[in-house]
Each structure stands twice: as C-alpha cells, then as structure tokens.
GROMACS .gro file of C-alpha atoms in nm:
model
  114
    1GLN     CA    1   0.844  -0.804   1.670
    2LEU     CA    2   0.707  -0.832   1.234
    3GLN     CA    3   0.511  -0.487   1.220
    4PHE     CA    4   0.343  -0.290   0.936
    5VAL     CA    5   0.363   0.124   1.006
    6GLU     CA    6   0.159   0.274   0.759
    7SER     CA    7   0.292   0.676   0.730
    8GLY     CA    8   0.182   0.959   0.460
    9GLY     CA    9  -0.174   0.929   0.432
   10GLY     CA   10  -0.369   1.282   0.499
   11LEU     CA   11  -0.709   1.500   0.319
   12VAL     CA   12  -0.627   1.549  -0.029
   13GLN     CA   13  -0.820   1.784  -0.283
   14PRO     CA   14  -0.973   1.567  -0.579
   15GLY     CA   15  -0.656   1.562  -0.859
   16GLY     CA   16  -0.344   1.572  -0.619
   17SER     CA   17  -0.146   1.312  -0.475
   18LEU     CA   18  -0.001   1.186  -0.157
   19ARG     CA   19   0.281   0.899  -0.136
   20LEU     CA   20   0.285   0.623   0.153
   21SER     CA   21   0.578   0.443   0.322
   22CYS     CA   22   0.545   0.097   0.437
   23ALA     CA   23   0.769   0.054   0.688
   24ALA     CA   24   0.823  -0.312   0.760
   25SER     CA   25   1.040  -0.466   1.088
   26GLY     CA   26   1.037  -0.862   1.181
   27PHE     CA   27   1.117  -1.016   0.888
   28ILE     CA   28   1.367  -1.102   0.586
   29PHE     CA   29   1.213  -0.794   0.400
   30ASN     CA   30   1.362  -0.874   0.067
   31THR     CA   31   1.276  -1.237   0.043
   32TYR     CA   32   0.860  -1.081   0.009
   33GLY     CA   33   0.642  -1.001  -0.199
   34MET     CA   34   0.448  -0.666  -0.069
   35THR     CA   35   0.093  -0.563  -0.101
   36TRP     CA   36  -0.099  -0.217  -0.015
   37TYR     CA   37  -0.476  -0.300   0.052
   38ARG     CA   38  -0.691   0.007   0.124
   39GLN     CA   39  -1.052  -0.050   0.323
   40ALA     CA   40  -1.293   0.248   0.249
   41PRO     CA   41  -1.603   0.317   0.473
   42GLY     CA   42  -1.892   0.070   0.507
   43LYS     CA   43  -1.691  -0.173   0.257
   44GLU     CA   44  -1.489  -0.463   0.275
   45ARG     CA   45  -1.077  -0.455   0.256
   46GLU     CA   46  -1.019  -0.480  -0.085
   47TRP     CA   47  -0.667  -0.503  -0.277
   48VAL     CA   48  -0.493  -0.220  -0.451
   49ALA     CA   49  -0.144  -0.291  -0.550
   50SER     CA   50   0.160  -0.597  -0.521
   51ILE     CA   51   0.547  -0.588  -0.568
   52THR     CA   52   0.731  -0.880  -0.603
   53TRP     CA   53   1.128  -0.963  -0.422
   54ASN     CA   54   1.170  -0.922  -0.819
   55ALA     CA   55   0.983  -0.538  -0.894
   56SER     CA   56   0.756  -0.712  -1.059
   57ARG     CA   57   0.420  -0.453  -1.029
   58ASN     CA   58   0.046  -0.561  -1.108
   59TYR     CA   59  -0.262  -0.258  -0.999
   60ALA     CA   60  -0.611  -0.330  -0.878
   61ASP     CA   61  -0.805  -0.162  -1.266
   62SER     CA   62  -0.948   0.102  -1.051
   63VAL     CA   63  -0.599   0.245  -0.939
   64LYS     CA   64  -0.395   0.159  -1.260
   65GLY     CA   65  -0.252   0.421  -1.441
   66ARG     CA   66  -0.269   0.636  -1.183
   67PHE     CA   67  -0.074   0.498  -0.831
   68THR     CA   68   0.239   0.333  -0.903
   69ILE     CA   69   0.390   0.105  -0.571
   70SER     CA   70   0.761   0.075  -0.580
   71ARG     CA   71   0.989  -0.046  -0.235
   72GLU     CA   72   1.351   0.011  -0.130
   73ASN     CA   73   1.479  -0.261   0.055
   74ALA     CA   74   1.787  -0.143   0.189
   75LYS     CA   75   1.542   0.102   0.448
   76LYS     CA   76   1.215  -0.216   0.405
   77THR     CA   77   1.022  -0.012   0.295
   78MET     CA   78   0.788  -0.010   0.082
   79TYR     CA   79   0.592   0.339  -0.135
   80LEU     CA   80   0.266   0.363  -0.339
   81GLN     CA   81   0.281   0.729  -0.536
   82MET     CA   82  -0.130   0.823  -0.571
   83ASN     CA   83  -0.171   1.063  -0.863
   84GLY     CA   84  -0.534   1.148  -1.002
   85LEU     CA   85  -0.646   1.118  -0.668
   86LYS     CA   86  -1.050   1.085  -0.595
   87PRO     CA   87  -1.273   1.003  -0.375
   88GLU     CA   88  -1.344   0.670  -0.417
   89ASP     CA   89  -0.977   0.632  -0.329
   90THR     CA   90  -1.052   0.722   0.084
   91ALA     CA   91  -0.964   0.430   0.273
   92ILE     CA   92  -0.714   0.324   0.522
   93TYR     CA   93  -0.505   0.194   0.367
   94TYR     CA   94  -0.291  -0.136   0.460
   95CYS     CA   95   0.064  -0.255   0.348
   96ASN     CA   96   0.122  -0.668   0.411
   97ARG     CA   97   0.293  -0.926   0.265
   98PHE     CA   98   0.342  -1.233   0.045
   99PRO     CA   99   0.290  -1.503   0.061
  100GLY     CA  100   0.116  -1.579   0.350
  101LEU     CA  101  -0.078  -1.247   0.460
  102VAL     CA  102   0.057  -1.142   0.837
  103PRO     CA  103  -0.182  -0.941   1.076
  104TRP     CA  104  -0.305  -0.581   0.975
  105GLY     CA  105  -0.066  -0.246   1.130
  106GLN     CA  106  -0.250   0.023   1.239
  107GLY     CA  107  -0.342   0.182   0.810
  108THR     CA  108  -0.345   0.543   0.674
  109GLN     CA  109  -0.596   0.769   0.641
  110VAL     CA  110  -0.658   0.865   0.365
  111THR     CA  111  -0.941   1.152   0.241
  112VAL     CA  112  -0.982   1.279  -0.092
  113SER     CA  113  -1.256   1.570  -0.097
  114SER     CA  114  -1.286   1.848  -0.198
   0.00000   0.00000   0.00000
C-alpha cells in the first residue's frame, strides 16, 4: 500500500531549524520525483520544494536560501532541512511524489513562534 509518513516537525523559535523526514513505501521510490507541500491555517496547500529522481532541486521563493530538500533512495526517504525559520513557515508539511500526486498523508506540524 502506498503511503507517506512525515515526521520531524515541532515547535521552534524564529530563526531556529528543523529537519523533516518523509518515509515512503508502496512504489518504486527512485523513479519518482518527490515534493514537499505545506498548508498553513486558513490557507490552501502550497508547494514548497521538489527534487527529481536525479536530484535536481527547486524551491518556492518563500523558502529559497533557507530550506534544503534532499533524498536518500536506499531508505526511500526524503528530507527537508529548514533553517532560519519564520512564523510564516508555520504549517502542516506534507510530502508527495511526481509525476502524479497521490492522496496525502497525515503531515507533520511545524510551529514557529516566539
């Protein structure tokens, strides 16, 4: 069964760091790109970052220079290193694959607050 398990979220002060993980199963991980989305309170889900099967990376302007996406194919896991966190980064963070998004997992909550 295809599933994503996001983890690593938590409460952090502005300027702090977190590393999120997305453990994937149920598909051939290394043949898909992977992507992070987030959904803040009262807002629609938005794209954050993506990494292709061959490690080409792209970022939303809002996180460029602060976040780093990576993947470890042997573990079927994707990561999001988040530095210089801001209150506007507060959201539930979700992972998915591309091409072809699949149903969302539970996500992991990131709260940035002083």
